[in-house]
Every structure is written in structure tokens, then in C-alpha cells.
GROMACS .gro file of N, CA and C in nm:
model
  489
    1MET      N    1  -7.515   3.870  19.356
    1MET     CA    2  -7.440   3.889  19.517
    1MET      C    3  -7.341   3.781  19.457
    2LYS      N    4  -7.394   3.682  19.371
    2LYS     CA    5  -7.274   3.565  19.279
    2LYS      C    6  -7.211   3.625  19.193
    3LYS      N    7  -7.220   3.726  19.104
    3LYS     CA    8  -7.182   3.808  19.011
    3LYS      C    9  -7.023   3.917  19.128
    4ALA      N   10  -7.113   3.996  19.207
    4ALA     CA   11  -7.009   4.060  19.304
    4ALA      C   12  -6.884   3.944  19.346
    5PHE      N   13  -6.896   3.806  19.387
    5PHE     CA   14  -6.822   3.710  19.408
    5PHE      C   15  -6.744   3.650  19.317
    6ALA      N   16  -6.815   3.677  19.192
    6ALA     CA   17  -6.746   3.569  19.087
    6ALA      C   18  -6.630   3.640  19.073
    7TRP      N   19  -6.668   3.806  19.057
    7TRP     CA   20  -6.487   3.928  18.974
    7TRP      C   21  -6.413   3.926  19.125
    8ILE      N   22  -6.462   3.910  19.328
    8ILE     CA   23  -6.363   3.945  19.415
    8ILE      C   24  -6.251   3.748  19.334
    9LEU      N   25  -6.310   3.690  19.343
    9LEU     CA   26  -6.271   3.511  19.273
    9LEU      C   27  -6.162   3.529  19.156
   10VAL      N   28  -6.212   3.589  19.060
   10VAL     CA   29  -6.136   3.633  18.904
   10VAL      C   30  -5.965   3.775  18.962
   11PHE      N   31  -6.015   3.811  19.044
   11PHE     CA   32  -5.941   3.911  19.120
   11PHE      C   33  -5.794   3.849  19.181
   12LEU      N   34  -5.884   3.770  19.241
   12LEU     CA   35  -5.787   3.635  19.375
   12LEU      C   36  -5.669   3.577  19.310
   13VAL      N   37  -5.778   3.588  19.176
   13VAL     CA   38  -5.716   3.380  19.150
   13VAL      C   39  -5.546   3.422  19.062
   14VAL      N   40  -5.658   3.574  18.975
   14VAL     CA   41  -5.582   3.594  18.874
   14VAL      C   42  -5.416   3.733  18.967
   15TYR      N   43  -5.444   3.786  19.061
   15TYR     CA   44  -5.338   3.791  19.117
   15TYR      C   45  -5.251   3.708  19.178
   16ILE      N   46  -5.352   3.610  19.210
   16ILE     CA   47  -5.199   3.477  19.237
   16ILE      C   48  -5.134   3.423  19.124
   17LEU      N   49  -5.223   3.417  19.016
   17LEU     CA   50  -5.088   3.386  18.898
   17LEU      C   51  -4.971   3.421  18.893
   18GLN      N   52  -5.038   3.617  18.874
   18GLN     CA   53  -4.908   3.649  18.876
   18GLN      C   54  -4.783   3.696  19.003
   19SER      N   55  -4.870   3.674  19.098
   19SER     CA   56  -4.728   3.672  19.152
   19SER      C   57  -4.686   3.494  19.199
   20SER      N   58  -4.689   3.400  19.105
   20SER     CA   59  -4.610   3.299  19.163
   20SER      C   60  -4.592   3.267  19.113
   21LEU      N   61  -4.698   3.192  18.960
   21LEU     CA   62  -4.688   3.138  18.886
   21LEU      C   63  -4.632   3.211  18.804
   22LEU      N   64  -4.631   3.288  18.703
   22LEU     CA   65  -4.560   3.329  18.584
   22LEU      C   66  -4.462   3.437  18.663
   23TYR      N   67  -4.372   3.376  18.786
   23TYR     CA   68  -4.266   3.466  18.790
   23TYR      C   69  -4.191   3.331  18.755
   24ALA      N   70  -4.272   3.172  18.762
   24ALA     CA   71  -4.144   3.070  18.630
   24ALA      C   72  -4.141   3.107  18.514
   25ILE      N   73  -4.237   3.133  18.438
   25ILE     CA   74  -4.164   3.238  18.294
   25ILE      C   75  -4.085   3.365  18.304
   26SER      N   76  -4.070   3.425  18.362
   26SER     CA   77  -4.000   3.568  18.373
   26SER      C   78  -3.906   3.555  18.281
   27PHE      N   79  -3.822   3.645  18.241
   27PHE     CA   80  -3.790   3.695  18.214
   27PHE      C   81  -3.693   3.819  18.298
   28GLU      N   82  -3.521   3.784  18.353
   28GLU     CA   83  -3.506   3.907  18.322
   28GLU      C   84  -3.551   3.995  18.476
   29GLY      N   85  -3.673   3.930  18.524
   29GLY     CA   86  -3.751   4.028  18.592
   29GLY      C   87  -3.862   4.037  18.565
   30SER      N   88  -3.881   4.009  18.392
   30SER     CA   89  -3.997   4.135  18.371
   30SER      C   90  -4.140   3.977  18.312
   31ASN      N   91  -4.275   3.976  18.324
   31ASN     CA   92  -4.377   3.926  18.365
   31ASN      C   93  -4.492   3.992  18.274
   32ALA      N   94  -4.561   3.919  18.285
   32ALA     CA   95  -4.694   3.924  18.252
   32ALA      C   96  -4.791   3.997  18.389
   33ASP      N   97  -4.863   4.123  18.368
   33ASP     CA   98  -4.946   4.239  18.419
   33ASP      C   99  -5.084   4.207  18.437
   34LEU      N  100  -5.161   4.071  18.439
   34LEU     CA  101  -5.229   4.016  18.490
   34LEU      C  102  -5.345   4.157  18.536
   35LEU      N  103  -5.331   4.207  18.631
   35LEU     CA  104  -5.406   4.302  18.679
   35LEU      C  105  -5.396   4.400  18.608
   36LEU      N  106  -5.320   4.402  18.486
   36LEU     CA  107  -5.401   4.551  18.375
   36LEU      C  108  -5.405   4.524  18.234
   37LEU      N  109  -5.469   4.422  18.177
   37LEU     CA  110  -5.513   4.319  18.146
   37LEU      C  111  -5.619   4.368  18.208
   38LEU      N  112  -5.724   4.295  18.297
   38LEU     CA  113  -5.807   4.299  18.301
   38LEU      C  114  -5.880   4.397  18.395
   39THR      N  115  -5.753   4.472  18.400
   39THR     CA  116  -5.843   4.578  18.458
   39THR      C  117  -5.970   4.680  18.307
   40THR      N  118  -5.815   4.683  18.165
   40THR     CA  119  -5.820   4.713  18.058
   40THR      C  120  -5.977   4.605  18.034
   41SER      N  121  -5.979   4.573  18.009
   41SER     CA  122  -6.105   4.433  17.960
   41SER      C  123  -6.213   4.499  18.055
   42ILE      N  124  -6.220   4.511  18.217
   42ILE     CA  125  -6.352   4.491  18.228
   42ILE      C  126  -6.367   4.689  18.176
   43ALA      N  127  -6.223   4.852  18.192
   43ALA     CA  128  -6.281   4.915  18.163
   43ALA      C  129  -6.402   4.868  18.060
   44LEU      N  130  -6.288   4.850  17.928
   44LEU     CA  131  -6.363   4.859  17.815
   44LEU      C  132  -6.454   4.725  17.762
   45THR      N  133  -6.539   4.725  17.840
   45THR     CA  134  -6.655   4.611  17.852
   45THR      C  135  -6.769   4.657  17.979
   46HIS      N  136  -6.687   4.739  18.098
   46HIS     CA  137  -6.789   4.748  18.171
   46HIS      C  138  -6.807   4.955  18.174
   47GLY      N  139  -6.725   5.005  18.148
   47GLY     CA  140  -6.742   5.172  18.129
   47GLY      C  141  -6.592   5.208  18.201
   48PHE      N  142  -6.625   5.360  18.276
   48PHE     CA  143  -6.533   5.395  18.285
   48PHE      C  144  -6.527   5.354  18.502
   49LYS      N  145  -6.615   5.410  18.492
   49LYS     CA  146  -6.634   5.408  18.684
   49LYS      C  147  -6.607   5.183  18.696
   50ARG      N  148  -6.715   5.109  18.692
   50ARG     CA  149  -6.616   4.938  18.691
   50ARG      C  150  -6.495   4.989  18.677
   51GLY      N  151  -6.398   5.016  18.530
   51GLY     CA  152  -6.302   5.056  18.516
   51GLY      C  153  -6.206   5.122  18.630
   52ALA      N  154  -6.183   5.249  18.641
   52ALA     CA  155  -6.104   5.289  18.780
   52ALA      C  156  -6.111   5.220  18.869
   53PHE      N  157  -6.253   5.204  18.931
   53PHE     CA  158  -6.271   5.076  18.995
   53PHE      C  159  -6.159   4.952  18.990
   54ALA      N  160  -6.192   4.931  18.932
   54ALA     CA  161  -6.096   4.746  18.857
   54ALA      C  162  -5.938   4.766  18.902
   55GLY      N  163  -5.920   4.924  18.909
   55GLY     CA  164  -5.841   4.946  18.877
   55GLY      C  165  -5.733   4.931  18.997
   56PHE      N  166  -5.845   5.019  19.042
   56PHE     CA  167  -5.796   5.048  19.231
   56PHE      C  168  -5.735   4.895  19.328
   57CYS      N  169  -5.883   4.856  19.281
   57CYS     CA  170  -5.887   4.741  19.345
   57CYS      C  171  -5.696   4.625  19.293
   58GLY      N  172  -5.689   4.600  19.175
   58GLY     CA  173  -5.648   4.562  19.185
   58GLY      C  174  -5.459   4.631  19.214
   59GLY      N  175  -5.430   4.801  19.120
   59GLY     CA  176  -5.363   4.862  19.191
   59GLY      C  177  -5.308   4.810  19.343
   60LEU      N  178  -5.424   4.791  19.402
   60LEU     CA  179  -5.373   4.821  19.579
   60LEU      C  180  -5.337   4.657  19.590
   61LEU      N  181  -5.372   4.611  19.577
   61LEU     CA  182  -5.358   4.433  19.494
   61LEU      C  183  -5.198   4.419  19.512
   62GLN      N  184  -5.126   4.522  19.403
   62GLN     CA  185  -4.999   4.461  19.379
   62GLN      C  186  -4.917   4.570  19.451
   63ASP      N  187  -4.994   4.701  19.508
   63ASP     CA  188  -4.853   4.763  19.596
   63ASP      C  189  -4.918   4.645  19.753
   64ILE      N  190  -4.984   4.604  19.777
   64ILE     CA  191  -5.001   4.539  19.926
   64ILE      C  192  -4.898   4.433  19.869
   65ALA      N  193  -4.877   4.307  19.778
   65ALA     CA  194  -4.801   4.284  19.763
   65ALA      C  195  -4.615   4.294  19.775
   66SER      N  196  -4.621   4.383  19.722
   66SER     CA  197  -4.512   4.451  19.658
   66SER      C  198  -4.401   4.468  19.790
   67GLY      N  199  -4.504   4.642  19.823
   67GLY     CA  200  -4.475   4.672  19.957
   67GLY      C  201  -4.347   4.786  19.899
   68ALA      N  202  -4.383   4.815  19.836
   68ALA     CA  203  -4.308   4.954  19.726
   68ALA      C  204  -4.423   5.071  19.823
   69PHE      N  205  -4.452   5.155  19.738
   69PHE     CA  206  -4.450   5.269  19.785
   69PHE      C  207  -4.620   5.262  19.747
   70LEU      N  208  -4.656   5.228  19.848
   70LEU     CA  209  -4.868   5.256  19.867
   70LEU      C  210  -4.929   5.360  19.788
   71GLY      N  211  -5.000   5.299  19.660
   71GLY     CA  212  -5.088   5.406  19.585
   71GLY      C  213  -4.984   5.436  19.445
   72PHE      N  214  -4.891   5.378  19.465
   72PHE     CA  215  -4.802   5.376  19.327
   72PHE      C  216  -4.900   5.325  19.243
   73ASN      N  217  -4.879   5.189  19.190
   73ASN     CA  218  -5.003   5.085  19.077
   73ASN      C  219  -5.158   5.159  19.115
   74THR      N  220  -5.199   5.191  19.226
   74THR     CA  221  -5.367   5.162  19.233
   74THR      C  222  -5.345   5.289  19.186
   75LEU      N  223  -5.318   5.426  19.155
   75LEU     CA  224  -5.298   5.512  19.073
   75LEU      C  225  -5.340   5.507  18.891
   76SER      N  226  -5.214   5.415  18.870
   76SER     CA  227  -5.150   5.404  18.753
   76SER      C  228  -5.255   5.317  18.675
   77LYS      N  229  -5.315   5.243  18.808
   77LYS     CA  230  -5.493   5.120  18.684
   77LYS      C  231  -5.582   5.228  18.732
   78MET      N  232  -5.600   5.321  18.767
   78MET     CA  233  -5.680   5.363  18.826
   78MET      C  234  -5.705   5.518  18.659
   79ILE      N  235  -5.607   5.496  18.669
   79ILE     CA  236  -5.649   5.590  18.548
   79ILE      C  237  -5.659   5.541  18.415
   80ILE      N  238  -5.524   5.488  18.458
   80ILE     CA  239  -5.557   5.332  18.272
   80ILE      C  240  -5.730   5.280  18.253
   81GLY      N  241  -5.770   5.217  18.434
   81GLY     CA  242  -5.934   5.156  18.422
   81GLY      C  243  -5.991   5.284  18.363
   82PHE      N  244  -5.995   5.451  18.420
   82PHE     CA  245  -6.025   5.480  18.332
   82PHE      C  246  -6.062   5.591  18.186
   83CYS      N  247  -5.964   5.583  18.236
   83CYS     CA  248  -5.927   5.615  18.054
   83CYS      C  249  -5.985   5.528  17.911
   84PHE      N  250  -5.967   5.404  17.924
   84PHE     CA  251  -5.947   5.269  17.838
   84PHE      C  252  -6.181   5.332  17.842
   85GLY      N  253  -6.182   5.263  18.037
   85GLY     CA  254  -6.338   5.267  17.947
   85GLY      C  255  -6.410   5.403  17.942
   86LEU      N  256  -6.377   5.484  17.923
   86LEU     CA  257  -6.466   5.602  17.843
   86LEU      C  258  -6.466   5.544  17.691
   87MET      N  259  -6.346   5.465  17.647
   87MET     CA  260  -6.367   5.456  17.506
   87MET      C  261  -6.492   5.335  17.529
   88ILE      N  262  -6.646   5.319  17.562
   88ILE     CA  263  -6.645   5.186  17.601
   88ILE      C  264  -6.763   5.132  17.444
   89ASP      N  265  -6.816   5.301  17.421
   89ASP     CA  266  -6.880   5.347  17.327
   89ASP      C  267  -6.766   5.375  17.205
   90ARG      N  268  -6.772   5.350  17.142
   90ARG     CA  269  -6.698   5.358  17.023
   90ARG      C  270  -6.635   5.261  16.975
   91ILE      N  271  -6.592   5.176  17.071
   91ILE     CA  272  -6.515   4.965  17.053
   91ILE      C  273  -6.658   4.894  17.078
   92TYR      N  274  -6.607   4.762  16.956
   92TYR     CA  275  -6.708   4.654  17.019
   92TYR      C  276  -6.597   4.581  17.035
   93GLU      N  277  -6.638   4.527  17.158
   93GLU     CA  278  -6.593   4.436  17.225
   93GLU      C  279  -6.509   4.300  17.190
   94GLY      N  280  -6.589   4.266  17.081
   94GLY     CA  281  -6.590   4.070  16.999
   94GLY      C  282  -6.499   4.120  16.914
   95LYS      N  283  -6.406   4.240  16.812
   95LYS     CA  284  -6.318   4.243  16.748
   95LYS      C  285  -6.188   4.148  16.844
   96ILE      N  286  -6.146   4.095  16.748
   96ILE     CA  287  -6.031   4.002  16.800
   96ILE      C  288  -5.890   4.042  16.843
   97LEU      N  289  -5.939   4.195  16.715
   97LEU     CA  290  -5.765   4.263  16.819
   97LEU      C  291  -5.782   4.382  16.941
   98LEU      N  292  -5.909   4.378  16.953
   98LEU     CA  293  -5.891   4.482  17.035
   98LEU      C  294  -5.883   4.423  17.188
   99PRO      N  295  -5.821   4.311  17.212
   99PRO     CA  296  -5.740   4.260  17.325
   99PRO      C  297  -5.565   4.258  17.359
  100LEU      N  298  -5.563   4.248  17.180
  100LEU     CA  299  -5.393   4.262  17.161
  100LEU      C  300  -5.353   4.426  17.191
  101VAL      N  301  -5.488   4.498  17.070
  101VAL     CA  302  -5.454   4.702  17.057
  101VAL      C  303  -5.432   4.737  17.198
  102SER      N  304  -5.528   4.700  17.263
  102SER     CA  305  -5.531   4.763  17.401
  102SER      C  306  -5.416   4.667  17.489
  103SER      N  307  -5.414   4.596  17.490
  103SER     CA  308  -5.308   4.555  17.578
  103SER      C  309  -5.134   4.637  17.589
  104VAL      N  310  -5.150   4.684  17.431
  104VAL     CA  311  -5.068   4.726  17.397
  104VAL      C  312  -5.049   4.873  17.479
  105ALA      N  313  -5.144   4.912  17.414
  105ALA     CA  314  -5.183   5.077  17.484
  105ALA      C  315  -5.132   5.112  17.602
  106ALA      N  316  -5.227   4.912  17.646
  106ALA     CA  317  -5.218   5.025  17.827
  106ALA      C  318  -5.099   4.996  17.924
  107THR      N  319  -4.986   4.975  17.854
  107THR     CA  320  -4.909   4.851  17.933
  107THR      C  321  -4.851   4.935  17.838
  108VAL      N  322  -4.782   5.054  17.709
  108VAL     CA  323  -4.712   5.180  17.727
  108VAL      C  324  -4.732   5.271  17.811
  109ALA      N  325  -4.916   5.274  17.841
  109ALA     CA  326  -4.911   5.377  17.923
  109ALA      C  327  -4.950   5.409  18.098
  110ASN      N  328  -4.913   5.235  18.117
  110ASN     CA  329  -4.900   5.233  18.195
  110ASN      C  330  -4.736   5.244  18.308
  111TYR      N  331  -4.591   5.230  18.236
  111TYR     CA  332  -4.482   5.260  18.190
  111TYR      C  333  -4.465   5.451  18.168
  112ILE      N  334  -4.567   5.470  18.118
  112ILE     CA  335  -4.469   5.608  18.163
  112ILE      C  336  -4.616   5.717  18.285
  113ILE      N  337  -4.663   5.631  18.325
  113ILE     CA  338  -4.772   5.712  18.377
  113ILE      C  339  -4.650   5.596  18.547
  114LEU      N  340  -4.611   5.535  18.507
  114LEU     CA  341  -4.566   5.536  18.636
  114LEU      C  342  -4.340   5.573  18.606
  115THR      N  343  -4.324   5.594  18.529
  115THR     CA  344  -4.231   5.673  18.516
  115THR      C  345  -4.198   5.866  18.589
  116ILE      N  346  -4.389   5.903  18.565
  116ILE     CA  347  -4.388   6.001  18.539
  116ILE      C  348  -4.391   6.019  18.701
  117ILE      N  349  -4.426   5.967  18.800
  117ILE     CA  350  -4.440   5.902  18.912
  117ILE      C  351  -4.335   5.934  19.009
  118ILE      N  352  -4.205   5.859  19.010
  118ILE     CA  353  -4.136   5.813  18.930
  118ILE      C  354  -4.043   5.959  18.984
  119PHE      N  355  -4.031   6.034  18.886
  119PHE     CA  356  -3.989   6.169  18.845
  119PHE      C  357  -3.986   6.225  18.908
  120LEU      N  358  -4.141   6.237  18.970
  120LEU     CA  359  -4.231   6.351  18.999
  120LEU      C  360  -4.162   6.316  19.160
  121LEU      N  361  -4.123   6.195  19.236
  121LEU     CA  362  -4.061   6.149  19.385
  121LEU      C  363  -3.929   6.231  19.395
  122GLY      N  364  -3.824   6.246  19.264
  122GLY     CA  365  -3.735   6.335  19.290
  122GLY      C  366  -3.642   6.170  19.231
  123TYR      N  367  -3.683   6.104  19.238
  123TYR     CA  368  -3.554   6.005  19.148
  123TYR      C  369  -3.513   6.015  19.042
  124ASN      N  370  -3.428   5.961  18.958
  124ASN     CA  371  -3.289   5.928  18.875
  124ASN      C  372  -3.413   5.864  18.792
  125VAL      N  373  -3.377   5.873  18.685
  125VAL     CA  374  -3.536   5.760  18.570
  125VAL      C  375  -3.392   5.768  18.412
  126ASP      N  376  -3.345   5.662  18.366
  126ASP     CA  377  -3.228   5.662  18.281
  126ASP      C  378  -3.356   5.597  18.172
  127ILE      N  379  -3.458   5.646  18.075
  127ILE     CA  380  -3.560   5.578  18.083
  127ILE      C  381  -3.529   5.484  17.947
  128ARG      N  382  -3.387   5.489  17.911
  128ARG     CA  383  -3.364   5.405  17.744
  128ARG      C  384  -3.275   5.263  17.833
  129GLN      N  385  -3.178   5.257  17.934
  129GLN     CA  386  -3.162   5.196  18.019
  129GLN      C  387  -3.285   5.061  18.039
  130ASN      N  388  -3.429   5.142  18.149
  130ASN     CA  389  -3.522   5.077  18.128
  130ASN      C  390  -3.598   4.948  18.046
  131ILE      N  391  -3.560   5.082  17.912
  131ILE     CA  392  -3.694   5.066  17.862
  131ILE      C  393  -3.777   4.904  17.770
  132TYR      N  394  -3.592   4.845  17.769
  132TYR     CA  395  -3.625   4.679  17.760
  132TYR      C  396  -3.713   4.563  17.846
  133LYS      N  397  -3.621   4.660  17.955
  133LYS     CA  398  -3.696   4.557  18.125
  133LYS      C  399  -3.829   4.598  18.085
  134LEU      N  400  -3.838   4.661  18.166
  134LEU     CA  401  -3.999   4.759  18.176
  134LEU      C  402  -4.060   4.778  18.070
  135LEU      N  403  -4.031   4.758  17.965
  135LEU     CA  404  -4.177   4.770  17.861
  135LEU      C  405  -4.183   4.706  17.731
  136LEU      N  406  -4.017   4.668  17.660
  136LEU     CA  407  -4.048   4.580  17.619
  136LEU      C  408  -4.118   4.441  17.609
  137PHE      N  409  -4.070   4.376  17.730
  137PHE     CA  410  -4.077   4.281  17.787
  137PHE      C  411  -4.183   4.238  17.824
  138PRO      N  412  -4.263   4.296  17.874
  138PRO     CA  413  -4.401   4.337  17.968
  138PRO      C  414  -4.477   4.279  17.875
  139ILE      N  415  -4.485   4.410  17.713
  139ILE     CA  416  -4.568   4.421  17.551
  139ILE      C  417  -4.571   4.265  17.550
  140ILE      N  418  -4.435   4.197  17.501
  140ILE     CA  419  -4.487   4.035  17.477
  140ILE      C  420  -4.529   3.997  17.535
  141TYR      N  421  -4.518   3.945  17.695
  141TYR     CA  422  -4.607   3.953  17.796
  141TYR      C  423  -4.741   3.933  17.808
  142ASN      N  424  -4.748   4.093  17.839
  142ASN     CA  425  -4.915   4.111  17.784
  142ASN      C  426  -4.951   4.073  17.689
  143LEU      N  427  -4.864   4.065  17.515
  143LEU     CA  428  -4.965   3.979  17.458
  143LEU      C  429  -4.990   3.846  17.465
  144ILE      N  430  -4.914   3.808  17.485
  144ILE     CA  431  -4.954   3.632  17.485
  144ILE      C  432  -5.091   3.649  17.593
  145PHE      N  433  -5.054   3.687  17.708
  145PHE     CA  434  -5.226   3.694  17.771
  145PHE      C  435  -5.299   3.720  17.763
  146SER      N  436  -5.342   3.859  17.688
  146SER     CA  437  -5.451   3.946  17.664
  146SER      C  438  -5.617   3.909  17.580
  147TYR      N  439  -5.531   3.790  17.475
  147TYR     CA  440  -5.671   3.775  17.487
  147TYR      C  441  -5.736   3.722  17.534
  148PHE      N  442  -5.665   3.564  17.624
  148PHE     CA  443  -5.708   3.485  17.727
  148PHE      C  444  -5.868   3.555  17.851
  149VAL      N  445  -5.790   3.688  17.919
  149VAL     CA  446  -5.745   3.808  17.977
  149VAL      C  447  -5.901   3.840  17.931
  150HIS      N  448  -5.904   3.859  17.789
  150HIS     CA  449  -6.013   3.944  17.724
  150HIS      C  450  -6.133   3.833  17.752
  151LYS      N  451  -6.124   3.798  17.680
  151LYS     CA  452  -6.274   3.631  17.663
  151LYS      C  453  -6.320   3.584  17.792
  152LEU      N  454  -6.228   3.582  17.939
  152LEU     CA  455  -6.312   3.567  18.009
  152LEU      C  456  -6.332   3.637  18.098
  153VAL      N  457  -6.331   3.747  18.099
  153VAL     CA  458  -6.426   3.902  18.118
  153VAL      C  459  -6.552   3.884  18.050
  154CYS      N  460  -6.482   3.930  17.925
  154CYS     CA  461  -6.617   3.866  17.828
  154CYS      C  462  -6.689   3.797  17.847
  155TRP      N  463  -6.666   3.720  17.888
  155TRP     CA  464  -6.755   3.552  17.971
  155TRP      C  465  -6.839   3.568  18.076
  156LEU      N  466  -6.799   3.649  18.125
  156LEU     CA  467  -6.828   3.677  18.271
  156LEU      C  468  -6.945   3.865  18.306
  157LYS      N  469  -6.910   3.850  18.225
  157LYS     CA  470  -6.990   3.944  18.189
  157LYS      C  471  -7.084   3.916  18.104
  158ASN      N  472  -7.169   3.818  18.015
  158ASN     CA  473  -7.223   3.711  18.023
  158ASN      C  474  -7.313   3.630  18.034
  159LYS      N  475  -7.199   3.614  18.130
  159LYS     CA  476  -7.306   3.522  18.189
  159LYS      C  477  -7.390   3.480  18.273
  160SER      N  478  -7.442   3.453  18.330
  160SER     CA  479  -7.667   3.394  18.441
  160SER      C  480  -7.639   3.370  18.500
  161PHE      N  481  -7.636   3.468  18.634
  161PHE     CA  482  -7.595   3.395  18.814
  161PHE      C  483  -7.702   3.417  18.840
  162ASP      N  484  -7.842   3.322  18.785
  162ASP     CA  485  -7.977   3.345  18.778
  162ASP      C  486  -7.978   3.161  18.844
  163ASN      N  487  -7.917   3.069  18.852
  163ASN     CA  488  -7.933   2.970  18.947
  163ASN      C  489  -7.901   2.981  19.102
   0.00000   0.00000   0.00000
């Protein structure tokens, strides 16, 4: 019970940081997607079921806050959480490059999935025009925060809540 409460608290704190404080350091409206980083780290350390669930929860929080299409970020983050969770037996979570490489891969995957969804909804997508704002800058921001988010997830995974 304590561990579930701790995970809920982590999601809420990360959501609040992403939706309020990180906008102070945003560049041209782009900032870090901490919920994507949290989803990716949970998937890599806990497997595809928890990864997909983390993606669902994080994406739903983002969708509710944005007021845009409900399910837009939920679907994207759930797919990413599921796919990264499938790699749990193939990687070692203690490697220092893991959060960096996974954050770049997750950011690119998120961009591709969201672009495909927008295209399927019938909107005109100019990939070249939006690639800097929607892909390059988020990659840089996610690289900055990925190690810290991954360390938090690893710490919480190994934390004993018996007290």
C-alpha cells in the first residue's frame, strides 16, 4: 500500500513539475516530457505491463491537462511503455547510458506516434517545419532530465516500505 502511494505521489509531483515549473525554462514552447521519461524508466525496470500502465496514467494526466484530444498522449505513452517494457530482460538497468539512450529513443518514438495519429485524424502535417520544436528541443530537454528520473525510479523500485 505504501509503495502504491509512493508511485502515485511520484506521478503527481512529476506532473506538477512538468506542467508548471518547467515552463519557466521552456524554449519556444518546448520543454522536457517528464511523464514520458517516467514511463520509459518504469517500463525498463518493471516490464511491459507496468510500463503500459504507467504510460496510460501519465498520458491520461497529460491529456486531461491539455484539453486537446482525450487519448492522444495516453495512446502514445502506453505504446511506448509497452514496447520499452519488452526489453526488460535484454538490458541491465544500472548502465549509465541507459536513461540517455532510452530518452532519445522514447522521444523520437513519441514524435512519430503523435505525428501518425495527427495524420490519421486528417490534419495536414508539415514534418520539416515542426521537427525542431517538437523533436530536437524535447530531445535536448529529455537528455538533461533522463538520468535523474531514471535514478528516482530505480531508487523507488529498490526501496523497502516495510516500516
